[in-house]
mmCIF file with all atom_site columns, C-alpha atoms in Angstrom:
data_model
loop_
_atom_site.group_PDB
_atom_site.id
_atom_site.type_symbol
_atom_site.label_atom_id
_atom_site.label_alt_id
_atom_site.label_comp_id
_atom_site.label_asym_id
_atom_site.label_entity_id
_atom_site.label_seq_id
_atom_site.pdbx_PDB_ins_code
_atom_site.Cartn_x
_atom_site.Cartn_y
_atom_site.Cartn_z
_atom_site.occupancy
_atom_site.B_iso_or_equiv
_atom_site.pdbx_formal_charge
_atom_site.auth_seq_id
_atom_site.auth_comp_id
_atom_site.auth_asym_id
_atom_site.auth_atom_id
_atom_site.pdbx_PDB_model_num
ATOM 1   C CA . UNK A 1 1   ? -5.127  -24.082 -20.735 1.00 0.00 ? 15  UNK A CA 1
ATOM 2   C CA . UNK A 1 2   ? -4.739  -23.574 -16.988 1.00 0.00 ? 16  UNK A CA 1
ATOM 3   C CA . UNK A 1 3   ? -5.028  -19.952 -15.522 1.00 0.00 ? 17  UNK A CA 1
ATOM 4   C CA . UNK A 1 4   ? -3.306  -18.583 -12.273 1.00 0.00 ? 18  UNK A CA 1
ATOM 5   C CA . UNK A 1 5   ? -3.887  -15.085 -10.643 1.00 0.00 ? 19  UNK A CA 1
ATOM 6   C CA . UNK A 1 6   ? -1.679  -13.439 -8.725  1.00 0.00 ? 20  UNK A CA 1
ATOM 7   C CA . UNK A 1 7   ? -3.987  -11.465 -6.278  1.00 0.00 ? 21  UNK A CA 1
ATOM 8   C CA . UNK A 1 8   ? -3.724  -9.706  -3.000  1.00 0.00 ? 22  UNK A CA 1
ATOM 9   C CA . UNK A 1 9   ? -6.022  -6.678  -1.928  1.00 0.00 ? 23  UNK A CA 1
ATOM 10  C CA . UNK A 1 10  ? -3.692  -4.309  -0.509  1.00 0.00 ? 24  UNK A CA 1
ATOM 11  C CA . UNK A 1 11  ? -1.436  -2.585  -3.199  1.00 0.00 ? 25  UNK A CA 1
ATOM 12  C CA . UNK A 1 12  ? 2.675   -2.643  -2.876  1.00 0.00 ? 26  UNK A CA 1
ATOM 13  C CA . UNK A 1 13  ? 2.746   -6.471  -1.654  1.00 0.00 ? 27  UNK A CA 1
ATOM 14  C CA . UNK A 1 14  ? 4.734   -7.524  -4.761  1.00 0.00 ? 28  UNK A CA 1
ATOM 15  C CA . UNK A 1 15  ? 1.875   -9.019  -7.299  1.00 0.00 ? 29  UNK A CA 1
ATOM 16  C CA . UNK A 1 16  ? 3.104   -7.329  -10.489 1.00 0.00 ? 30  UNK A CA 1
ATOM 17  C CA . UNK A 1 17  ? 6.757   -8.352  -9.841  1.00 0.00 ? 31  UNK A CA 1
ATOM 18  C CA . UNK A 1 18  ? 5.667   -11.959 -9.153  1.00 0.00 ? 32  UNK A CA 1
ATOM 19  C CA . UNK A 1 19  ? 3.225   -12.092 -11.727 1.00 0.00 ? 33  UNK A CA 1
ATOM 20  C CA . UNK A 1 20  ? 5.858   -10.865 -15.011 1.00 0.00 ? 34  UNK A CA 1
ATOM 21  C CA . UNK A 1 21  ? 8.763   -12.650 -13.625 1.00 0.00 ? 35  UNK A CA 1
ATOM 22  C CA . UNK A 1 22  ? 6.666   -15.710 -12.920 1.00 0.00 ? 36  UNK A CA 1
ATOM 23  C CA . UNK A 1 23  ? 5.146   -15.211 -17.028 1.00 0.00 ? 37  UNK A CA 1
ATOM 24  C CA . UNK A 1 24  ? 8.216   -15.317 -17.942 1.00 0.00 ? 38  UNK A CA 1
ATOM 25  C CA . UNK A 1 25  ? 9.919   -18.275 -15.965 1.00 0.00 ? 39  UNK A CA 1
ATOM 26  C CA . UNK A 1 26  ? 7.180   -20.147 -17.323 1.00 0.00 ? 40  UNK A CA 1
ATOM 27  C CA . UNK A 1 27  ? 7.748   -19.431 -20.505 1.00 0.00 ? 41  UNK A CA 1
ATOM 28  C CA . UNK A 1 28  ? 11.793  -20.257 -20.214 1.00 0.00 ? 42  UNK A CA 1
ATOM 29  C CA . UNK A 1 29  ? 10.433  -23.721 -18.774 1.00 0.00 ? 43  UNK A CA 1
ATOM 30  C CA . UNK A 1 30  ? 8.695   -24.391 -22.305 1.00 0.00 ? 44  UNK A CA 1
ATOM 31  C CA . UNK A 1 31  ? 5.354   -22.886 -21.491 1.00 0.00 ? 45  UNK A CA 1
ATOM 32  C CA . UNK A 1 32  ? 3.261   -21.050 -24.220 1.00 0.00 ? 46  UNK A CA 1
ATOM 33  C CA . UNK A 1 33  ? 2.334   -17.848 -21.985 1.00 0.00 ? 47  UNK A CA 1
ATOM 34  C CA . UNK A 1 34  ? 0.040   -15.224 -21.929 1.00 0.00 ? 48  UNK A CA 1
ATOM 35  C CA . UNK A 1 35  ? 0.288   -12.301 -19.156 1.00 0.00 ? 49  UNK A CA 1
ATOM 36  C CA . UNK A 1 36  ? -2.737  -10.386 -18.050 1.00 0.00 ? 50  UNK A CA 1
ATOM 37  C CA . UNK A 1 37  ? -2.743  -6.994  -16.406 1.00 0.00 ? 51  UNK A CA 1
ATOM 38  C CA . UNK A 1 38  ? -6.029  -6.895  -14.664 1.00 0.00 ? 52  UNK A CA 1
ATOM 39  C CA . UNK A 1 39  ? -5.409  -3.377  -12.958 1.00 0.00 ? 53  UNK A CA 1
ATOM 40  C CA . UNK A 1 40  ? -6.314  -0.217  -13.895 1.00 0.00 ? 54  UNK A CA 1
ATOM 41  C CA . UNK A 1 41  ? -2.661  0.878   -13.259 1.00 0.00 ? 55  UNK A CA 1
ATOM 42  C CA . UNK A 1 42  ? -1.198  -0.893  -15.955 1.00 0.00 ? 56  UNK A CA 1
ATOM 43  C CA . UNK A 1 43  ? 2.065   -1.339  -14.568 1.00 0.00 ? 57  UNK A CA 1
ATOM 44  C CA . UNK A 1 44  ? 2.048   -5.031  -15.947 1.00 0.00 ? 58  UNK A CA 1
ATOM 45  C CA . UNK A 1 45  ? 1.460   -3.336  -19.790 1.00 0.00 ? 59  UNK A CA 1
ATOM 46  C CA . UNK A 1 46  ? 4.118   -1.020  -19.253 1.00 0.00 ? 60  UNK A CA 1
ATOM 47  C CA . UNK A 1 47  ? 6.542   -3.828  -17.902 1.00 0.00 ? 61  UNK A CA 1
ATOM 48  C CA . UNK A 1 48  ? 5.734   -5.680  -21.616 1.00 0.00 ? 62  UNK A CA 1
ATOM 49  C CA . UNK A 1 49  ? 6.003   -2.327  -23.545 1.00 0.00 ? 63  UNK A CA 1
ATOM 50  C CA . UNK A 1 50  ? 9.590   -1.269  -22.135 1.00 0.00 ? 64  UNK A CA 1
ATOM 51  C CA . UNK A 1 51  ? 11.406  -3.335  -24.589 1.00 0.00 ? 65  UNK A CA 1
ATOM 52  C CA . UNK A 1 52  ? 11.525  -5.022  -28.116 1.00 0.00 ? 66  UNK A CA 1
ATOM 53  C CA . UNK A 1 53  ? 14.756  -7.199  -27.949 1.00 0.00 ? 67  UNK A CA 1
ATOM 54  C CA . UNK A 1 54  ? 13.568  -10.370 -25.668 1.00 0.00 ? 68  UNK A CA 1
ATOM 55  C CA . UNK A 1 55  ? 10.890  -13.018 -26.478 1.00 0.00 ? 69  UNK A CA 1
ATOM 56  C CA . UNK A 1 56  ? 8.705   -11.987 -23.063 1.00 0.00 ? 70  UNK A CA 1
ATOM 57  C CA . UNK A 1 57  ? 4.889   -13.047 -23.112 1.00 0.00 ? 71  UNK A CA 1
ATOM 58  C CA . UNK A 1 58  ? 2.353   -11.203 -24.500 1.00 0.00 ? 72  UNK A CA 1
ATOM 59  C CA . UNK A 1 59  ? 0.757   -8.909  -22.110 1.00 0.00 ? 73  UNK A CA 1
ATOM 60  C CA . UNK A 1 60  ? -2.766  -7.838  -22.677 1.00 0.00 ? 74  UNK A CA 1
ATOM 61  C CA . UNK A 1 61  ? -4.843  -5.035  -20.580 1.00 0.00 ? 75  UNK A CA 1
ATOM 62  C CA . UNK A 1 62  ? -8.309  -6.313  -19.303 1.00 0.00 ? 76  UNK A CA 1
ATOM 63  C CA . UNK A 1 63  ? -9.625  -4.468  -16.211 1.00 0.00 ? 77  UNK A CA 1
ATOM 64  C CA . UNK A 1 64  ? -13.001 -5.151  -16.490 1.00 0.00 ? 78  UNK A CA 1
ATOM 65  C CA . UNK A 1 65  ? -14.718 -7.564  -14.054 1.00 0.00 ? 79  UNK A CA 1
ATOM 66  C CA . UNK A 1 66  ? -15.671 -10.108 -16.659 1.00 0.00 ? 80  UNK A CA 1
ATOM 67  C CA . UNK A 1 67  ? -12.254 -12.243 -16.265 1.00 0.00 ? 81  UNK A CA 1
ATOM 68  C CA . UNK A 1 68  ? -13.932 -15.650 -16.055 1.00 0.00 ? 82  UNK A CA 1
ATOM 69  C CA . UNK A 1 69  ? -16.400 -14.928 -19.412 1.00 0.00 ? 83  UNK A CA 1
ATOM 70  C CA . UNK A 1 70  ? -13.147 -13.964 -21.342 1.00 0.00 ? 84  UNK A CA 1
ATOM 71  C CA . UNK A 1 71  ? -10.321 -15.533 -20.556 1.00 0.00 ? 85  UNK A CA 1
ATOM 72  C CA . UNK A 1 72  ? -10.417 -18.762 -22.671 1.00 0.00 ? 86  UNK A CA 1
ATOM 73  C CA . UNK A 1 73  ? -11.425 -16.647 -25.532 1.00 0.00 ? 87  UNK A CA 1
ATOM 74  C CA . UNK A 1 74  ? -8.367  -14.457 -25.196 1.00 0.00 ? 88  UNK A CA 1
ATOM 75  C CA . UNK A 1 75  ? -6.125  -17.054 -23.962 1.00 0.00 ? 89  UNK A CA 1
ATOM 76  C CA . UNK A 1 76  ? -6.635  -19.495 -26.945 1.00 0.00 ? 90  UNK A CA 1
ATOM 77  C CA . UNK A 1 77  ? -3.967  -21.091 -27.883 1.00 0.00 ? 91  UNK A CA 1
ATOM 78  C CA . UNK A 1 78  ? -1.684  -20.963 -24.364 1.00 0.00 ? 92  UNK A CA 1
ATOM 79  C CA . UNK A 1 79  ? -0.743  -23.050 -22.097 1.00 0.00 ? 93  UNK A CA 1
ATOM 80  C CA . UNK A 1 80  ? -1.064  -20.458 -19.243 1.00 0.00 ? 94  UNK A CA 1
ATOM 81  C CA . UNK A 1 81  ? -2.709  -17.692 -18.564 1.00 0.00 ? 95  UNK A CA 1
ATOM 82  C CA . UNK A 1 82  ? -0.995  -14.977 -15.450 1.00 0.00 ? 96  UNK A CA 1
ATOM 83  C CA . UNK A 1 83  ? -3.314  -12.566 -14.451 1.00 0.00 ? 97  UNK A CA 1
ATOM 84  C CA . UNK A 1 84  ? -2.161  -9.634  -12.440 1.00 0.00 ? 98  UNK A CA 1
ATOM 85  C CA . UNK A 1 85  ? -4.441  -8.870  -10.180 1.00 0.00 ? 99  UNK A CA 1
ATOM 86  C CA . UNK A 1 86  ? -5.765  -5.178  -9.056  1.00 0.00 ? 100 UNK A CA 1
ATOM 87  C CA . UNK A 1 87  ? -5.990  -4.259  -5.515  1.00 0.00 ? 101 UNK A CA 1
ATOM 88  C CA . UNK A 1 88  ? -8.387  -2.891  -3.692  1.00 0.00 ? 102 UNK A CA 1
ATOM 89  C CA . UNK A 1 89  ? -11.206 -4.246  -6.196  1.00 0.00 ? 103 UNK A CA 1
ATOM 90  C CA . UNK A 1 90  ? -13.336 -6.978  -5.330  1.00 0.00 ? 104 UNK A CA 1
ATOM 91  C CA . UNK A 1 91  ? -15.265 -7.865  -8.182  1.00 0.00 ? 105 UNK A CA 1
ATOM 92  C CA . UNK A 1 92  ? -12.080 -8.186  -9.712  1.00 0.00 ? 106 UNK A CA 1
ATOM 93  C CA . UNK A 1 93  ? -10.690 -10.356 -7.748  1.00 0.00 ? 107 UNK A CA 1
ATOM 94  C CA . UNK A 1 94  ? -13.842 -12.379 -7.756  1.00 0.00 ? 108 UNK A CA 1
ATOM 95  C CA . UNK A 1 95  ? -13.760 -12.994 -11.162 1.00 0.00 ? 109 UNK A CA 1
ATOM 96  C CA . UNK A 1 96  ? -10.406 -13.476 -11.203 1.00 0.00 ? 110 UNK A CA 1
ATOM 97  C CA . UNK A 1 97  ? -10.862 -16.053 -8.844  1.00 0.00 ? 111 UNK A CA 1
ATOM 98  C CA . UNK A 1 98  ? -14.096 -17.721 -10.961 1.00 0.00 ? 112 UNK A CA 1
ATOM 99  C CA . UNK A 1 99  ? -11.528 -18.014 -14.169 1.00 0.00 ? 113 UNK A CA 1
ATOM 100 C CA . UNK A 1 100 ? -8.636  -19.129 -12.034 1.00 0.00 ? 114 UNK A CA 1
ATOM 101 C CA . UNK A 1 101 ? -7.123  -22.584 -11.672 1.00 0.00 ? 115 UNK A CA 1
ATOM 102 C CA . UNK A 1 102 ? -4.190  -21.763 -9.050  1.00 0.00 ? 116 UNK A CA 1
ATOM 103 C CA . UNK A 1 103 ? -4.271  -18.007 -7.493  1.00 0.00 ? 117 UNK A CA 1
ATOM 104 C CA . UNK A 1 104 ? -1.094  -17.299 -5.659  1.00 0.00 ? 118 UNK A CA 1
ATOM 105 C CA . UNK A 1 105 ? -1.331  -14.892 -3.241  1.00 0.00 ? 119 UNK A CA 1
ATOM 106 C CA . UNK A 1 106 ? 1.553   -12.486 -2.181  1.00 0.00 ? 120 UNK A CA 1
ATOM 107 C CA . UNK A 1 107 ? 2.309   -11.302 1.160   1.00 0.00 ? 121 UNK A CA 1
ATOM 108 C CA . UNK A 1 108 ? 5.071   -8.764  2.655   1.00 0.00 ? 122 UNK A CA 1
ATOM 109 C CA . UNK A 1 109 ? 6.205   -10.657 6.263   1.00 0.00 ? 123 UNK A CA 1
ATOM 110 C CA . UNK A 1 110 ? 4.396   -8.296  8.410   1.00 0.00 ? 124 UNK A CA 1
ATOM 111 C CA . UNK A 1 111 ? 1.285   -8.707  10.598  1.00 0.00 ? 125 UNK A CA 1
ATOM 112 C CA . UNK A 1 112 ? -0.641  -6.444  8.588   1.00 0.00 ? 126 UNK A CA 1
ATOM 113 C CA . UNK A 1 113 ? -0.020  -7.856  5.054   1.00 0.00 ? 127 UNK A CA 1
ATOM 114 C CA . UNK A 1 114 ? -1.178  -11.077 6.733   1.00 0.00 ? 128 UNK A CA 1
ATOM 115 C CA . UNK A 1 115 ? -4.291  -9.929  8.455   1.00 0.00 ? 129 UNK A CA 1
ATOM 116 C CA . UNK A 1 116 ? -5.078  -8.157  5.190   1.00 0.00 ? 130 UNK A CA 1
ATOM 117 C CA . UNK A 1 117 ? -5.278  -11.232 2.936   1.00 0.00 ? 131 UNK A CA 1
ATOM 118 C CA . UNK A 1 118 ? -8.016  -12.883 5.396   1.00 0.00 ? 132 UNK A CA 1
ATOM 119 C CA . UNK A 1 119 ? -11.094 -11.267 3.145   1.00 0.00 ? 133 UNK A CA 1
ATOM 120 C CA . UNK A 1 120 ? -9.438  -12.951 -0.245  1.00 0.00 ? 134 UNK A CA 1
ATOM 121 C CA . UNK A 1 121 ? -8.736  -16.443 1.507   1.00 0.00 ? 135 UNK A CA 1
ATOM 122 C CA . UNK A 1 122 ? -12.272 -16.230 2.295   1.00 0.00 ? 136 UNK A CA 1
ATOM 123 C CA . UNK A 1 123 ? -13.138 -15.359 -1.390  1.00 0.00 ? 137 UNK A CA 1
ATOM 124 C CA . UNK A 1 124 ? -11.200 -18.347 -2.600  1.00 0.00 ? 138 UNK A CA 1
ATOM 125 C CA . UNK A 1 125 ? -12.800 -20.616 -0.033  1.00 0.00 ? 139 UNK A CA 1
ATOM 126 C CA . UNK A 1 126 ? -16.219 -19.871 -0.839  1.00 0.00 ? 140 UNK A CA 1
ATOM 127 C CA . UNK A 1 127 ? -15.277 -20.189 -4.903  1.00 0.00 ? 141 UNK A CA 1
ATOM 128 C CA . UNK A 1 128 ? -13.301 -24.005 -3.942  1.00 0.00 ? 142 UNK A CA 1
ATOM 129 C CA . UNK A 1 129 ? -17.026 -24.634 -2.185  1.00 0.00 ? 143 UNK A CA 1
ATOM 130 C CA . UNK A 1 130 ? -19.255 -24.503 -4.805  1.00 0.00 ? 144 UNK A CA 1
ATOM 131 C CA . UNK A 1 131 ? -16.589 -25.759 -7.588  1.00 0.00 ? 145 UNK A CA 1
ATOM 132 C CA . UNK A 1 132 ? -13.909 -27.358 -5.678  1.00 0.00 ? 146 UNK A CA 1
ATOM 133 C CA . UNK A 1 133 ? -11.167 -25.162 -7.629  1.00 0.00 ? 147 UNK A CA 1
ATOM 134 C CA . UNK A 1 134 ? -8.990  -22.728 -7.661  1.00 0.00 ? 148 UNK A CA 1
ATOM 135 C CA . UNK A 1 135 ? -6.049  -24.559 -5.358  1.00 0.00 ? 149 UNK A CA 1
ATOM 136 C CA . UNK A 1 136 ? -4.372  -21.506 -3.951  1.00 0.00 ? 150 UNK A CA 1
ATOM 137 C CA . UNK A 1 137 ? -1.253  -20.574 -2.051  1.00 0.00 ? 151 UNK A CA 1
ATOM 138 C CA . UNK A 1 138 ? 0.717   -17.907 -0.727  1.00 0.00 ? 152 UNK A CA 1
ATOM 139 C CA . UNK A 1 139 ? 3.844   -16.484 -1.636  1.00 0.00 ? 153 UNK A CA 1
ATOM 140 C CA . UNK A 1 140 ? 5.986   -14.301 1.015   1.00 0.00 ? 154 UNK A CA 1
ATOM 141 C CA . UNK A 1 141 ? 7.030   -11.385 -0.693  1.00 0.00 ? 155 UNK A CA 1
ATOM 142 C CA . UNK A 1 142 ? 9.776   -9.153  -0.423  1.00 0.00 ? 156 UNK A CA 1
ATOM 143 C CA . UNK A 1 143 ? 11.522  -10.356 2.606   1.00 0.00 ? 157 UNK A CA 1
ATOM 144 C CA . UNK A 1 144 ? 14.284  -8.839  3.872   1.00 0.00 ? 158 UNK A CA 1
ATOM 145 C CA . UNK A 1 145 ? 17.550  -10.933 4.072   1.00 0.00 ? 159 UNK A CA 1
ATOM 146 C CA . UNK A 1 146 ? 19.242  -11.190 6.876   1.00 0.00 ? 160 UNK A CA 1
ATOM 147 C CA . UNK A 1 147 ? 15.862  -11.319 9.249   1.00 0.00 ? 161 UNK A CA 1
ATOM 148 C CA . UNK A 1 148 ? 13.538  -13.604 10.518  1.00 0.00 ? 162 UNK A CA 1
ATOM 149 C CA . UNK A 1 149 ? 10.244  -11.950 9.569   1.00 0.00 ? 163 UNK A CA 1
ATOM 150 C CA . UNK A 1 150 ? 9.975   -14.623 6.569   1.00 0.00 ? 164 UNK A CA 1
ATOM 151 C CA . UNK A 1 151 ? 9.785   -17.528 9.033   1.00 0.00 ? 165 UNK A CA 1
ATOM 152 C CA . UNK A 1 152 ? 7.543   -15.775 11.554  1.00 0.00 ? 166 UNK A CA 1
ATOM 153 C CA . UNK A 1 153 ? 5.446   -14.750 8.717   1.00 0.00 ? 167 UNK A CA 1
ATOM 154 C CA . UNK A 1 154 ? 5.218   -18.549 7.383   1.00 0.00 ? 168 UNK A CA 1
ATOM 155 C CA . UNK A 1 155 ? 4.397   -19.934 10.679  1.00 0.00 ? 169 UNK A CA 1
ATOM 156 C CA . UNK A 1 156 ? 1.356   -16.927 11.033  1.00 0.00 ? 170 UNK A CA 1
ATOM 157 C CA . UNK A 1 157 ? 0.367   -17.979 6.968   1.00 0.00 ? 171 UNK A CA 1
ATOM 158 C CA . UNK A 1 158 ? -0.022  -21.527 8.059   1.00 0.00 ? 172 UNK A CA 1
ATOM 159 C CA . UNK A 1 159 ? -2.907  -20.817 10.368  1.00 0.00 ? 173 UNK A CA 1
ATOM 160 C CA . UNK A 1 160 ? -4.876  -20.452 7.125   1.00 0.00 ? 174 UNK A CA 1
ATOM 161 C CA . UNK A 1 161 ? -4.254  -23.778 6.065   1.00 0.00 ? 175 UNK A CA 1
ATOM 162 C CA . UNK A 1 162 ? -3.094  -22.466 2.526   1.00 0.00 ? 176 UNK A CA 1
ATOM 163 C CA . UNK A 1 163 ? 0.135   -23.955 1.814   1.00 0.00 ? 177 UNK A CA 1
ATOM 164 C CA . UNK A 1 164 ? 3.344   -21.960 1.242   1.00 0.00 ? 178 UNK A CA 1
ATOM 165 C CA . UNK A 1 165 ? 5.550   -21.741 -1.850  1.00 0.00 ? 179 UNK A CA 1
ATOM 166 C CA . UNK A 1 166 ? 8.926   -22.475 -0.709  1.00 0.00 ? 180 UNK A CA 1
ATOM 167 C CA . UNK A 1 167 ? 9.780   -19.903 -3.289  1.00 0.00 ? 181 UNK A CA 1
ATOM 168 C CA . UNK A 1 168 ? 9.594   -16.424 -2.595  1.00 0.00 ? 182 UNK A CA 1
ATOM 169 C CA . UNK A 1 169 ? 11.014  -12.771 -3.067  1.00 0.00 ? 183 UNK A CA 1
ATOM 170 C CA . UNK A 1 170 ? 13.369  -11.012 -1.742  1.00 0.00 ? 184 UNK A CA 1
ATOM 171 C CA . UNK A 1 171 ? 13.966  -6.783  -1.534  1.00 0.00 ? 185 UNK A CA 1
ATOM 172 C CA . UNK A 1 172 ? 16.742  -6.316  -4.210  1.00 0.00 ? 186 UNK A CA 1
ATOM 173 C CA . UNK A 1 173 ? 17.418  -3.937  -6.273  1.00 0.00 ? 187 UNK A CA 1
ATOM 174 C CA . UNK A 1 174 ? 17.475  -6.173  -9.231  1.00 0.00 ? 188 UNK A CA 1
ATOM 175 C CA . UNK A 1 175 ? 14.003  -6.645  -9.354  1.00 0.00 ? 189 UNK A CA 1
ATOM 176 C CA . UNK A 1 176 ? 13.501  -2.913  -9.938  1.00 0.00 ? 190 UNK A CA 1
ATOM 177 C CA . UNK A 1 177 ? 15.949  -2.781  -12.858 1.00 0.00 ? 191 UNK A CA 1
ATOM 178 C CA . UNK A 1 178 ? 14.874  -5.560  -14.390 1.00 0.00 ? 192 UNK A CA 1
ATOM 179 C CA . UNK A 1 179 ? 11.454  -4.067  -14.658 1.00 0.00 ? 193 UNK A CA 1
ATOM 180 C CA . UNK A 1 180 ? 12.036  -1.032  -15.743 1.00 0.00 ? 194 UNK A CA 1
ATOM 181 C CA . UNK A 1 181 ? 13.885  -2.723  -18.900 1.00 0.00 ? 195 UNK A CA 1
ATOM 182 C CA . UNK A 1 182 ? 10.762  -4.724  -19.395 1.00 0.00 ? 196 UNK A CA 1
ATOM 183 C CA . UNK A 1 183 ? 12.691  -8.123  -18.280 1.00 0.00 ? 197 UNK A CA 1
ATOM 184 C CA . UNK A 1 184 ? 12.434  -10.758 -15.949 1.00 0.00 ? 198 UNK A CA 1
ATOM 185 C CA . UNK A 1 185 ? 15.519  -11.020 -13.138 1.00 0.00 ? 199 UNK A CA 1
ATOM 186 C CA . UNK A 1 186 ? 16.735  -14.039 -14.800 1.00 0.00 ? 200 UNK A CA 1
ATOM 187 C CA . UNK A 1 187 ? 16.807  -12.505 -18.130 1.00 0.00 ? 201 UNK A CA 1
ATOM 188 C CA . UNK A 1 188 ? 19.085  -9.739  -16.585 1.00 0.00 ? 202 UNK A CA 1
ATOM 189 C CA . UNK A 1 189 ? 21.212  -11.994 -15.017 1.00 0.00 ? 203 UNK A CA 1
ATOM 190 C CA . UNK A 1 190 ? 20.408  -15.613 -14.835 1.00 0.00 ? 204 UNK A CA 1
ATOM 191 C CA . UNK A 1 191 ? 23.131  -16.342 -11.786 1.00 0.00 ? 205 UNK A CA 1
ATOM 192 C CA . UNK A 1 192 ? 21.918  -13.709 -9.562  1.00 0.00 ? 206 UNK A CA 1
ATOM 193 C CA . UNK A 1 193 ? 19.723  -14.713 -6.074  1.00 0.00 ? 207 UNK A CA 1
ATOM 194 C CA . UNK A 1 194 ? 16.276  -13.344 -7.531  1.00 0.00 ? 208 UNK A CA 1
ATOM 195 C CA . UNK A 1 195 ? 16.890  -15.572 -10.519 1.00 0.00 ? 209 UNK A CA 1
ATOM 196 C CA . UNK A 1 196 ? 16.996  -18.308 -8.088  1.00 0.00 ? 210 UNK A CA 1
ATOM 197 C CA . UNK A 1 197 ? 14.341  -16.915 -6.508  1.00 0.00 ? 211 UNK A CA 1
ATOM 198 C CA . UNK A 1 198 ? 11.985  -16.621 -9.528  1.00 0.00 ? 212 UNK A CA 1
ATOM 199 C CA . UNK A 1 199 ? 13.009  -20.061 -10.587 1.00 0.00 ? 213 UNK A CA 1
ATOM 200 C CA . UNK A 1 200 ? 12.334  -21.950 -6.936  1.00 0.00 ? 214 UNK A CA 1
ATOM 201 C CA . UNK A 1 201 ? 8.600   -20.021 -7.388  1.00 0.00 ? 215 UNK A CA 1
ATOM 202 C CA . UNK A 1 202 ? 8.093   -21.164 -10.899 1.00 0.00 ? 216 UNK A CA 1
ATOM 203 C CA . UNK A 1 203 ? 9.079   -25.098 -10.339 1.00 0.00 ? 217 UNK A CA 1
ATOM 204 C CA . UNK A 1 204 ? 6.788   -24.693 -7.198  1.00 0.00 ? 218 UNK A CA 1
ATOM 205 C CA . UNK A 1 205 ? 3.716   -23.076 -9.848  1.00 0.00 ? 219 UNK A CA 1
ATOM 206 C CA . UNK A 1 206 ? 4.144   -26.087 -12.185 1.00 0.00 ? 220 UNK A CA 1
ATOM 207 C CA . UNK A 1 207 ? 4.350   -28.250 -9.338  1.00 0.00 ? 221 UNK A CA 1
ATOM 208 C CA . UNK A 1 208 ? 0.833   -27.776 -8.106  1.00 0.00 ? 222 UNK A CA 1
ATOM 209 C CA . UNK A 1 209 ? -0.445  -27.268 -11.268 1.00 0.00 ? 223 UNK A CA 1
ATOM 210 C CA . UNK A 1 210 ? 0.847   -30.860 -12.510 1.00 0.00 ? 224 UNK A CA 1
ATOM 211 C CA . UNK A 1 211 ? -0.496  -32.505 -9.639  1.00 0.00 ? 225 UNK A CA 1
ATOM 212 C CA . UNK A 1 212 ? -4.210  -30.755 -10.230 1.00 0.00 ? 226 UNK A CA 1
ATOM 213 C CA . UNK A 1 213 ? -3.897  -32.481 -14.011 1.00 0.00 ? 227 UNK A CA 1
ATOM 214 C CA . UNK A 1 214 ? -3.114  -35.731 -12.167 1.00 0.00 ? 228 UNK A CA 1
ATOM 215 C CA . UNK A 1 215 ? -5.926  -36.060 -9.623  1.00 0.00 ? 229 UNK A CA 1
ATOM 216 C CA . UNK A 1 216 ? -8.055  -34.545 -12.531 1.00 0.00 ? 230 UNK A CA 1
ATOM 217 C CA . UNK A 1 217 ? -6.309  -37.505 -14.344 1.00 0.00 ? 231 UNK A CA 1
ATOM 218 C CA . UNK A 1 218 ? -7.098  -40.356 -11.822 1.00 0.00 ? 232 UNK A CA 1
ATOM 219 C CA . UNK A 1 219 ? -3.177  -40.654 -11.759 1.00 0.00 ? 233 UNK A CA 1
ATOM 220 C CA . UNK A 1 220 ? -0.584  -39.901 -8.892  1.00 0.00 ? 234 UNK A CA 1
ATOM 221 C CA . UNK A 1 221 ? 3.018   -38.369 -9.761  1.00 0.00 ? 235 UNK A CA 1
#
């Protein structure tokens, strides 16, 4: 079982959208999934509550700081494990972090949503010290099509030297609807751009998670 976080410590950057439509790309690619909401909010709960009709994953509340003591007990029996991460809560994060194998890392394309994510990178750093794990990357979030905020933002992200998903999220509507009918954008419509979107993101999750299980393995892909 591998586990991946999605966590950012300002609010509104885009984690629970990324984190359910990620849960369930992964589970379209053949993945056994289990979702996580780790915030008090429970906006990740509601998202699996709003409907009865689609196979989504199983999402299961757990906003107490004692992530990495529970999560292979509750995760038995999946192949991942997405936790959504709360904001503005660092012992959260921290143990999110201890139980994580990958933690992606959303951020809006603006200079403040970067200089905001500085504390976690540091968090993950001094996690990867001790253990050498979680890998970690970010994800830009919500651009706005049609701009070049994305690409400035990418260049700024670099300086962290955390790669970037090519992946990432656009502002459309679609991802609002979709949620609020407890889907994912590609089950609402599999040909739109945010199904792309959610697709690039997911191939670039199982990406980095195949090549951890091959340097674990001693083998190269």
């Amino acid at each position: 079982m591998k586990v991946i976080s999605v966590l950012n410590e300002k609010g509104g950057c885009g984690k629970t959208t990324i984190a359910t439509n990620l849960a369930r790309g992964l589970q379209l690619a053949g993945e056994s999934v289990l979702l996580i909401d780790s915030d008090v909010q429970g906006s990740a709960r509601d998202w699996g509550a709003a409907q009865e009709t689609v196979d989504t994953p199983v999402v299961v509340g757990m906003d107490r700081p004692t992530l990495h003591e529970d999560v292979s007990r509750v995760g038995e029996g999946n192949d991942l494990v997405v936790i959504d991460g709360a904001a503005r809560a660092e012992k959260m994060q921290t143990s999110a972090i201890k139980a994580s194998d990958l933690v992606l890392i959303p951020v809006q394309p603006s200079a403040y949503d970067i200089w905001s994510s500085e504390t976690l990178v540091e968090l993950v750093e001094a996690r990867r010290e001790v253990t050498g794990r979680p890998k970690a990357a970010f994800v830009v979030s919500r651009q706005i099509v049609g701009t070049n905020l994305a690409a400035e933002a990418q260049e700024a992200l670099e300086s962290f030297d955390l790669p970037v998903l090519e992946g990432r999220t656009s502002q459309r509507v679609i991802y609002a609807e979709a949620a609020a009918q407890g889907l994912s954008v590609v089950d609402l419509d599999s040909s739109s751009k945010a199904a792309g979107e959610v697709r690039q993101i997911t191939e670039d999750t199982l990406e980095i998670l195949n090549s951890q299980i091959a340097k674990t393995n001693g083998t190269t892909q």
